[in-house]
CSV table of C-alpha atoms and ligand atoms in Angstrom, one decimal:
chain,number,residue,atom,x,y,z
A,1,MET,CA,223.5,121.0,-16.5
A,2,LYS,CA,226.6,121.6,-18.6
A,3,PRO,CA,229.6,120.1,-16.1
A,4,VAL,CA,230.9,124.0,-16.0
A,5,VAL,CA,227.9,125.7,-14.8
A,6,VAL,CA,227.8,122.9,-11.9
A,7,GLY,CA,231.0,123.4,-11.0
A,8,VAL,CA,230.4,127.3,-10.8
A,9,ARG,CA,227.4,127.0,-9.2
A,10,ALA,CA,228.8,124.3,-6.0
A,11,LYS,CA,232.1,126.1,-5.8
A,12,GLY,CA,231.6,129.4,-6.8
A,13,LEU,CA,233.6,131.1,-9.7
A,14,GLY,CA,236.9,132.2,-7.4
A,15,ASN,CA,236.9,128.6,-6.0
A,16,TYR,CA,236.1,127.3,-9.3
A,17,LEU,CA,239.1,129.0,-11.0
A,18,ALA,CA,241.4,128.1,-8.5
A,19,ARG,CA,240.5,125.1,-8.1
A,20,GLY,CA,241.4,124.6,-12.4
A,21,GLN,CA,244.9,125.5,-11.7
A,22,ALA,CA,244.8,123.0,-8.6
A,23,ILE,CA,243.8,120.6,-11.1
A,24,VAL,CA,246.2,121.6,-13.7
A,25,LYS,CA,248.9,121.1,-11.0
A,26,GLY,CA,247.4,118.0,-10.3
A,27,TYR,CA,247.1,115.9,-12.6
A,28,GLY,CA,249.9,115.2,-15.7
A,29,LEU,CA,249.7,114.7,-19.6
A,30,THR,CA,249.9,111.5,-18.8
A,31,SER,CA,248.3,108.9,-15.7
A,32,LEU,CA,251.8,109.1,-14.3
A,33,ARG,CA,251.4,111.8,-11.5
A,34,MET,CA,247.7,110.5,-10.7
A,35,VAL,CA,249.2,106.7,-10.5
A,36,HIS,CA,252.0,108.2,-7.8
A,37,ALA,CA,249.0,109.7,-5.8
A,38,LEU,CA,247.3,106.3,-6.0
A,39,ASP,CA,250.1,104.6,-5.1
A,40,GLN,CA,250.8,106.7,-2.1
A,41,PHE,CA,246.5,106.8,-1.1
A,42,ILE,CA,247.4,102.9,-1.1
A,43,ARG,CA,250.5,102.8,0.8
A,44,ILE,CA,248.9,105.1,3.7
A,45,LEU,CA,246.4,102.5,4.1
A,46,GLU,CA,248.6,99.3,3.7
A,47,GLN,CA,250.4,100.9,6.9
A,48,PHE,CA,247.1,100.5,8.9
A,49,HIS,CA,246.1,96.9,7.0
A,50,CYS,CA,242.8,98.6,5.3
A,51,ASN,CA,241.0,99.7,1.8
A,52,ALA,CA,238.9,102.6,0.6
A,53,THR,CA,236.5,102.9,-1.8
A,54,CYS,CA,237.4,104.9,-4.6
A,55,PRO,CA,234.2,106.2,-6.8
A,56,VAL,CA,235.4,106.4,-10.8
A,57,THR,CA,233.7,107.7,-13.7
A,58,ALA,CA,233.6,104.9,-15.7
A,59,SER,CA,234.5,106.6,-19.2
A,60,VAL,CA,237.7,107.0,-17.1
A,61,VAL,CA,238.1,103.4,-16.3
A,62,MET,CA,237.9,102.6,-19.9
A,63,ARG,CA,240.7,105.1,-21.1
A,64,HIS,CA,243.1,103.6,-18.4
A,65,SER,CA,241.6,100.5,-16.9
A,66,ARG,CA,244.9,98.5,-16.5
A,67,ASP,CA,246.3,101.5,-14.1
A,68,PHE,CA,242.8,100.7,-11.9
A,69,GLU,CA,243.0,97.0,-12.2
A,70,ARG,CA,246.8,97.4,-10.3
A,71,CYS,CA,245.1,99.2,-7.6
A,72,ALA,CA,241.6,97.0,-6.9
A,73,ALA,CA,244.6,93.9,-7.1
A,74,ARG,CA,246.0,95.4,-4.0
A,75,GLY,CA,242.6,95.9,-2.2
A,76,MET,CA,240.9,98.8,-3.2
A,77,GLU,CA,237.0,99.0,-4.2
A,78,PHE,CA,235.8,100.8,-6.8
A,79,ALA,CA,232.4,102.3,-7.2
A,80,ILE,CA,230.2,103.8,-10.3
A,81,HIS,CA,230.4,108.1,-10.4
A,82,GLY,CA,228.6,108.2,-13.4
A,83,TYR,CA,229.1,106.8,-16.9
A,84,HIS,CA,230.5,110.7,-17.9
A,85,HIS,CA,230.9,112.9,-14.8
A,86,ILE,CA,227.9,115.2,-15.4
A,87,ASP,CA,225.2,116.2,-13.2
A,88,HIS,CA,222.2,113.2,-13.2
A,89,SER,CA,219.6,115.3,-10.9
A,90,GLN,CA,218.5,116.6,-14.5
A,91,LEU,CA,218.9,113.3,-16.4
A,92,PRO,CA,214.6,111.9,-16.9
A,93,TYR,CA,214.1,108.2,-15.5
A,94,GLU,CA,215.3,106.0,-18.7
A,95,GLN,CA,218.5,108.1,-19.5
A,96,LEU,CA,219.5,108.1,-16.1
A,97,VAL,CA,218.9,103.8,-15.9
A,98,HIS,CA,220.5,103.9,-18.9
A,99,ASP,CA,223.6,105.9,-18.1
A,100,LEU,CA,223.9,103.8,-14.9
A,101,TYR,CA,223.7,100.8,-17.0
A,102,ARG,CA,226.2,101.5,-19.3
A,103,ALA,CA,228.7,102.4,-16.4
A,104,LYS,CA,228.1,99.2,-15.0
A,105,MET,CA,228.6,97.4,-18.1
A,106,ALA,CA,232.0,99.4,-18.6
A,107,PHE,CA,232.7,98.5,-15.3
A,108,SER,CA,232.7,94.7,-15.7
A,109,ALA,CA,234.3,94.8,-19.4
A,110,ALA,CA,237.2,96.4,-17.7
A,111,GLY,CA,237.2,93.4,-15.3
A,112,ILE,CA,236.5,95.3,-12.4
A,113,PRO,CA,233.9,94.4,-9.7
A,114,ALA,CA,231.7,97.8,-8.6
A,115,SER,CA,228.5,97.0,-6.7
A,116,GLY,CA,228.0,100.4,-5.3
A,117,PHE,CA,227.6,104.2,-6.9
A,118,ARG,CA,227.9,107.8,-6.0
A,119,LEU,CA,227.1,110.5,-8.4
A,120,PRO,CA,229.1,113.3,-9.5
A,121,TYR,CA,229.0,116.5,-7.6
A,122,LEU,CA,226.3,114.4,-4.8
A,123,GLN,CA,223.3,115.7,-6.7
A,124,PHE,CA,220.6,113.4,-7.2
A,125,ASN,CA,216.6,113.6,-8.1
A,126,GLY,CA,214.1,111.2,-6.7
A,127,HIS,CA,214.0,108.8,-9.3
A,128,LEU,CA,217.5,107.4,-8.1
A,129,ARG,CA,216.9,104.8,-5.6
A,130,ARG,CA,214.1,103.4,-8.7
A,131,ALA,CA,217.2,103.4,-11.3
A,132,ALA,CA,219.7,102.0,-8.9
A,133,GLU,CA,217.7,99.2,-8.2
A,134,GLU,CA,216.7,98.4,-11.6
A,135,THR,CA,220.6,98.4,-12.6
A,136,GLY,CA,221.1,95.8,-10.1
A,137,LEU,CA,223.2,98.0,-8.0
A,138,ASP,CA,223.7,97.2,-4.0
A,139,TYR,CA,224.3,100.1,-2.3
A,140,LEU,CA,224.5,104.3,-2.9
A,141,SER,CA,226.4,107.0,-1.4
A,142,ASN,CA,225.2,110.4,-2.3
A,143,GLN,CA,223.0,111.7,0.9
A,144,SER,CA,225.8,113.7,2.7
A,145,ILE,CA,225.7,114.9,6.7
A,146,ALA,CA,227.6,117.8,7.7
A,147,TRP,CA,229.4,118.0,10.9
A,148,ASP,CA,230.3,121.3,13.0
A,149,VAL,CA,234.0,119.9,13.3
A,150,VAL,CA,236.1,123.0,12.1
A,151,PRO,CA,237.8,125.1,15.6
A,152,ALA,CA,236.1,128.4,15.5
A,153,GLY,CA,238.0,131.8,14.9
A,154,SER,CA,240.5,129.6,12.4
A,155,VAL,CA,238.9,130.9,9.4
A,156,THR,CA,238.1,134.3,7.4
A,157,PRO,CA,234.3,135.4,6.8
A,158,SER,CA,234.8,134.8,3.3
A,159,ALA,CA,236.1,131.3,3.2
A,160,LEU,CA,233.5,130.1,5.6
A,161,ALA,CA,231.0,131.7,3.1
A,162,ALA,CA,232.4,129.6,0.3
A,163,TYR,CA,232.2,126.1,2.7
A,164,GLU,CA,228.6,126.9,3.5
A,165,ARG,CA,228.0,127.2,0.0
A,166,ALA,CA,229.4,123.6,-0.1
A,167,ILE,CA,227.2,122.2,2.4
A,168,GLU,CA,223.9,124.1,0.7
A,169,PHE,CA,225.2,122.6,-2.8
A,170,TYR,CA,225.3,118.8,-1.3
A,171,GLY,CA,222.2,119.2,0.3
A,172,ALA,CA,224.1,118.2,3.5
A,173,TRP,CA,221.8,117.0,6.5
A,174,PRO,CA,223.2,118.7,9.7
A,175,SER,CA,224.5,115.9,12.3
A,176,VAL,CA,222.7,117.7,14.7
A,177,GLU,CA,219.6,116.2,13.6
A,178,SER,CA,220.5,113.2,11.6
A,179,PRO,CA,222.6,110.2,12.9
A,180,SER,CA,224.9,109.1,10.0
A,181,LEU,CA,224.2,105.5,9.8
A,182,PRO,CA,223.1,103.6,6.9
A,183,ARG,CA,219.8,102.7,5.4
A,184,MET,CA,217.9,100.1,3.5
A,185,TYR,CA,215.6,101.5,0.8
A,186,GLY,CA,213.9,98.5,-0.5
A,187,THR,CA,217.2,96.2,-1.9
A,188,LEU,CA,219.2,99.0,-1.7
A,189,VAL,CA,221.9,100.4,1.3
A,190,GLU,CA,222.5,103.8,1.5
A,191,ILE,CA,226.0,104.9,2.7
A,192,PRO,CA,226.0,108.3,4.2
A,193,ILE,CA,229.2,111.0,3.7
A,194,SER,CA,230.7,112.7,6.9
A,195,LEU,CA,231.3,116.0,5.5
A,196,PRO,CA,233.7,118.8,5.8
A,197,ASP,CA,235.5,117.0,2.8
A,198,ASP,CA,239.1,117.4,1.7
A,199,GLU,CA,238.2,119.9,-0.9
A,200,MET,CA,236.4,121.8,1.6
A,201,LEU,CA,239.0,122.1,4.5
A,202,LEU,CA,241.7,122.6,1.5
A,203,ASP,CA,240.4,124.8,-1.1
A,204,ARG,CA,237.8,126.6,0.0
A,205,LEU,CA,238.8,127.2,3.8
A,206,ASN,CA,242.3,128.1,2.6
A,207,ASP,CA,243.7,125.7,4.7
A,208,GLY,CA,247.6,126.0,3.8
A,209,GLY,CA,249.0,123.7,5.9
A,210,GLY,CA,247.0,124.8,9.1
A,211,GLY,CA,246.5,121.5,10.2
A,212,LEU,CA,242.8,122.2,9.6
A,213,ALA,CA,242.2,118.5,8.0
A,214,GLU,CA,243.7,117.1,11.0
A,215,GLN,CA,241.3,118.9,13.5
A,216,ALA,CA,238.2,118.6,11.9
A,217,TRP,CA,238.7,114.7,10.3
A,218,SER,CA,239.8,113.7,14.5
A,219,ARG,CA,237.1,115.3,16.0
A,220,LEU,CA,234.9,113.8,13.3
A,221,LEU,CA,235.8,110.6,14.6
A,222,ALA,CA,235.7,111.3,18.0
A,223,GLU,CA,232.1,112.3,17.2
A,224,THR,CA,230.7,109.2,15.7
A,225,TYR,CA,232.7,107.3,18.0
A,226,GLU,CA,231.4,108.8,20.5
A,227,ARG,CA,227.3,107.9,19.0
A,228,GLU,CA,228.4,105.1,17.6
A,229,GLU,CA,228.2,105.9,14.3
A,230,LEU,CA,229.3,105.6,10.5
A,231,PHE,CA,232.4,108.3,9.5
A,232,THR,CA,232.5,108.2,5.7
A,233,LEU,CA,235.7,110.6,5.1
A,234,MET,CA,235.8,111.7,1.1
A,235,LEU,CA,239.0,112.8,0.5
A,236,HIS,CA,239.9,113.1,-3.6
A,237,PRO,CA,243.2,110.6,-4.0
A,238,GLU,CA,244.8,113.8,-6.3
A,239,ARG,CA,244.8,115.4,-3.2
A,240,THR,CA,246.8,112.4,-1.4
A,241,ALA,CA,250.3,114.3,-1.1
A,242,ARG,CA,248.5,117.4,1.1
A,243,CYS,CA,246.4,114.8,3.3
A,244,ALA,CA,248.9,112.4,3.5
A,245,LEU,CA,249.1,113.4,7.6
A,246,ALA,CA,245.9,114.1,8.1
A,247,LEU,CA,244.7,110.7,6.4
A,248,SER,CA,247.6,108.9,8.5
A,249,GLN,CA,246.8,110.6,12.0
A,250,LEU,CA,243.1,109.4,11.7
A,251,LEU,CA,243.8,106.4,10.8
A,252,SER,CA,245.9,105.7,13.6
A,253,ALA,CA,243.8,107.3,16.1
A,254,ALA,CA,240.8,105.2,14.8
A,255,GLN,CA,243.2,101.7,15.1
A,256,SER,CA,244.1,103.0,19.0
A,257,LEU,CA,240.8,102.8,20.1
A,258,ASP,CA,239.6,100.6,22.3
A,259,PRO,CA,236.4,98.9,22.0
A,260,PRO,CA,238.1,99.5,18.7
A,261,VAL,CA,236.8,101.4,15.4
A,262,TRP,CA,235.4,99.3,12.3
A,263,VAL,CA,237.7,100.3,9.4
A,264,ALA,CA,235.6,98.9,6.4
A,265,ARG,CA,235.2,99.6,2.5
A,266,MET,CA,231.5,100.9,1.4
A,267,ASN,CA,230.9,97.0,0.0
A,268,GLN,CA,231.6,95.3,3.3
A,269,ILE,CA,229.4,98.4,4.9
A,270,SER,CA,226.3,97.8,2.5
A,271,ALA,CA,226.9,93.7,2.9
A,272,TRP,CA,226.8,93.9,6.9
A,273,TRP,CA,223.9,96.5,7.3
A,274,ARG,CA,222.2,94.1,4.7
A,275,ALA,CA,222.8,91.2,6.5
A,276,ARG,CA,222.3,92.5,10.1
A,277,SER,CA,218.7,94.2,8.6
A,278,GLY,CA,217.6,90.4,7.7
A,279,SER,CA,218.2,89.5,11.6
A,280,GLU,CA,215.5,87.5,13.1
A,281,VAL,CA,214.9,87.6,16.8
A,282,SER,CA,212.2,85.4,18.6
A,283,ILE,CA,210.5,86.2,21.6
A,284,ASP,CA,208.8,83.2,23.5
A,285,ASP,CA,207.1,83.7,26.5
A,286,THR,CA,208.1,81.6,29.6
A,287,ALA,CA,205.4,79.6,32.1
A,288,GLU,CA,207.3,81.6,34.8
A,289,GLY,CA,206.5,85.0,33.0
A,290,ASP,CA,210.1,85.3,31.4
A,291,LEU,CA,211.4,85.9,27.8
A,292,ARG,CA,213.5,83.3,26.0
A,293,ILE,CA,215.1,84.9,23.3
A,294,ARG,CA,217.3,83.6,20.6
A,295,TRP,CA,218.4,85.2,16.7
A,296,ASN,CA,219.7,84.7,13.9
A,297,GLY,CA,222.0,86.7,12.0
A,298,PRO,CA,225.3,87.3,10.6
A,299,GLU,CA,228.6,86.3,12.5
A,300,GLY,CA,229.8,88.9,14.6
A,301,LEU,CA,226.5,90.3,16.0
A,302,ALA,CA,226.1,91.7,19.1
A,303,ILE,CA,222.7,91.2,21.4
A,304,LEU,CA,222.8,93.5,23.8
A,305,ALA,CA,220.9,94.2,26.8
A,306,ARG,CA,220.3,97.0,29.6
A,307,ASN,CA,218.4,97.1,32.8
A,308,VAL,CA,217.0,93.4,32.4
A,309,GLU,CA,217.8,90.7,34.6
A,310,VAL,CA,219.8,88.0,32.0
A,311,ARG,CA,219.7,85.0,33.4
A,312,GLY,CA,223.5,83.7,31.1
A,313,GLN,CA,226.6,85.2,30.4
A,314,THR,CA,227.3,88.6,30.1
A,315,ARG,CA,229.9,91.1,29.5
A,316,PRO,CA,229.9,94.9,29.9
A,317,TRP,CA,229.0,97.2,26.5
A,318,THR,CA,228.6,100.9,26.3
A,319,GLN,CA,225.8,103.3,27.2
A,320,GLY,CA,224.9,100.9,30.0
A,321,TYR,CA,223.8,98.0,27.8
A,322,ARG,CA,225.4,94.2,28.3
A,323,ARG,CA,226.6,91.8,25.7
A,324,ILE,CA,224.5,88.8,25.9
A,325,GLU,CA,227.2,85.8,25.4
A,326,SER,CA,225.2,82.9,24.3
A,327,GLN,CA,221.8,81.7,23.3
A,328,PRO,CA,219.1,81.2,23.4
A,329,VAL,CA,218.5,83.6,26.9
A,330,VAL,CA,216.0,83.4,29.1
A,331,LEU,CA,215.1,87.3,30.8
A,332,SER,CA,213.5,88.7,33.5
A,333,SER,CA,211.7,92.2,33.5
A,334,ARG,CA,209.0,93.7,34.8
A,335,ILE,CA,208.0,95.1,31.0
A,336,ARG,CA,208.6,94.1,27.8
A,337,PRO,CA,212.1,95.4,26.8
A,338,PHE,CA,211.0,96.0,23.6
A,339,VAL,CA,209.6,98.8,21.0
A,340,GLY,CA,205.8,99.3,21.4
A,341,LEU,CA,203.8,100.5,18.7
A,342,PRO,CA,200.4,100.7,17.8
A,343,ARG,CA,198.8,98.9,15.1
A,344,SER,CA,197.6,102.5,13.0
A,345,THR,CA,201.5,103.1,12.6
A,346,PRO,CA,202.5,103.4,9.2
A,347,ALA,CA,203.8,100.7,7.4
A,348,ASP,CA,207.2,101.2,6.6
A,349,TRP,CA,207.9,102.0,10.8
A,350,PRO,CA,208.5,98.8,11.8
A,351,ALA,CA,211.1,98.0,9.4
A,352,LEU,CA,213.0,101.3,9.8
A,353,LEU,CA,212.8,100.8,13.8
A,354,ARG,CA,214.2,97.0,13.0
A,355,GLN,CA,217.6,98.7,11.1
A,356,LEU,CA,217.9,101.0,13.9
A,357,GLY,CA,218.4,97.6,15.8
A,358,TYR,CA,215.4,97.4,18.1
A,359,ILE,CA,213.1,94.5,18.5
A,360,VAL,CA,209.7,96.1,17.7
A,361,GLU,CA,206.5,94.6,18.6
A,362,THR,CA,202.6,96.2,17.5
A,363,SER,CA,200.5,96.4,20.2
A,364,SER,CA,197.5,98.5,22.1
A,365,GLU,CA,198.9,97.7,25.3
A,366,SER,CA,201.0,100.8,25.7
A,367,HIS,CA,201.8,100.3,29.6
A,368,ALA,CA,203.2,96.6,28.8
A,369,TYR,CA,207.0,98.0,26.7
A,370,SER,CA,209.6,100.0,27.9
A,371,VAL,CA,209.2,102.2,24.8
A,372,TYR,CA,205.8,102.9,23.3
A,373,LEU,CA,205.8,105.1,20.2
A,374,ASP,CA,202.5,106.6,18.7
A,375,GLN,CA,202.2,109.3,16.7
A,376,LEU,CA,204.6,108.2,14.5
A,377,GLY,CA,204.8,110.7,11.4
A,378,PRO,CA,203.6,109.1,7.9
A,379,ALA,CA,207.0,109.0,6.6
A,380,PRO,CA,209.9,107.4,8.8
A,381,GLU,CA,212.9,109.3,9.2
A,382,ILE,CA,215.9,108.1,11.3
A,383,THR,CA,216.2,111.4,13.3
A,384,ARG,CA,218.3,112.1,16.4
A,385,SER,CA,215.5,113.1,18.4
A,386,LEU,CA,213.6,109.8,17.4
A,387,LEU,CA,216.5,108.0,18.9
A,388,ALA,CA,217.1,110.1,22.2
A,389,ARG,CA,213.1,109.3,22.5
A,390,ILE,CA,213.7,105.5,22.3
A,391,GLU,CA,217.3,105.6,24.4
A,392,GLU,CA,216.3,108.0,27.0
A,393,GLY,CA,215.9,107.3,30.9
A,394,ASN,CA,217.9,104.3,31.4
A,395,ARG,CA,214.6,101.8,30.6
A,396,PRO,CA,214.9,98.3,29.9
A,397,LEU,CA,215.7,97.2,26.1
A,398,VAL,CA,216.8,94.2,24.2
A,399,LYS,CA,218.3,95.4,20.6
A,400,LEU,CA,220.7,94.5,18.2
A,401,GLY,CA,224.4,96.4,18.2
A,402,ARG,CA,225.1,98.3,15.2
A,403,TRP,CA,228.4,97.1,14.4
A,404,PRO,CA,230.2,93.5,13.5
A,405,GLY,CA,232.3,92.0,16.5
A,406,ASP,CA,233.3,94.4,19.5
A,407,ALA,CA,233.3,97.7,17.0
A,408,ARG,CA,231.9,100.6,18.8
A,409,SER,CA,231.2,102.5,15.4
A,410,ALA,CA,232.5,102.5,11.8
A,411,LEU,CA,235.1,104.5,9.2
A,412,ALA,CA,235.2,103.9,5.6
A,413,ILE,CA,237.9,106.3,3.8
A,414,THR,CA,236.2,107.0,0.3
A,415,GLY,CA,237.9,109.2,-2.5
A,416,ASP,CA,236.3,109.9,-6.0
A,417,ILE,CA,238.3,109.9,-9.0
A,418,ASP,CA,236.9,112.3,-11.9
A,419,ALA,CA,239.8,112.0,-14.3
A,420,LEU,CA,243.4,110.3,-13.9
A,421,THR,CA,244.9,112.8,-16.4
A,422,ILE,CA,244.1,116.5,-17.8
A,423,TRP,CA,242.7,114.8,-21.2
A,424,ASP,CA,240.0,113.5,-18.7
A,425,TYR,CA,239.6,116.2,-16.7
A,426,GLY,CA,239.2,118.2,-20.0
A,427,LEU,CA,236.6,116.0,-21.4
A,428,ARG,CA,234.6,116.0,-18.5
A,429,PHE,CA,233.3,119.3,-20.2
A,430,LEU,CA,232.6,117.8,-23.3
A,431,GLY,CA,230.1,115.6,-21.1
A,432,HIS,CA,232.7,112.6,-21.5
B,1,ZN,ZN1,233.6,114.0,-9.4
């Protein structure tokens, strides 16, 4: 599909034209204005000692490689945002692989490392994961999750309609059903995006300095913190000036929390989730009827226990758990504090539950386990109801913590870059 058509479909014609005007103001004839915006973006991040990930279209990297090199030297991670800014969901498999491969080569020719990607318009098809694996990428970030964080009564019905059109166009999952957590698919990590983004708040909801972004992102931080999940902010660097206060307030709020929020780039989140998913936990039944547990995982991995007697040092953690301080450790529990699965469980479920941090055993003895999951569906999905089914009732459980060190939740600052100049922006319509 042509970029103009995709743009109109995404934004509605009125918003699309309004966006066109904003583009004319936002980009200049040279890259100067965008370089200034990127500099302001990085300076805010530097104030809080953190970095961001910016997916960039490869053809734009090729035209302005020195500008991107300078940002990379200041700690910014770049990811692939297509070779051209087109709708990749329309590409057949071979072309998709070709596009990703060409984009990856363009980044490496420019001396800018890129191990992940996010597609333009967040549009993808069923081939995407296989194509990304074949291209040798580490992570992708295309699935969005929509959070209900816009204060009620603050927007007009027509603005709300434009906002909801974006949620539909992006194919966002509602946060009431889907937790915001990374997930491994084969060798790839999928990092979900949190909506609303800057475009939805500033353009669609017409926030002319009303503090909507500040309020929405502050609520989104609180919601993800409470649930120990990931907040992947999407803020297009061309709107840095308009979002500077919201970004500073978000980072300041995140850094004032204790236990902390892990503010990380997407490549760090991907590396952590992969390493954590590869952790091994071994359990021995002792002669006295206790359980001896040891584990092998990345540095900073927390092992948590709830409602079991731990013969070793622990310290308080969140949601009624305690963190076990050393290993091996002996636990005394009247019931196995793990997740039991019947042998008939579809094959991909045990790996998914382990990714969620649970210790999984296959057994027909349902009464031996504090949590026994029978009748799981054929396709493994992470849903809030699944997590509630496992966590409810304060039953004895031992599991892996989600984030490194003492972090309770995670925050990734990301922002797509489609263009550095008005010429780049115009070339998008020709598919360049
Ligand atoms: Zn884009």
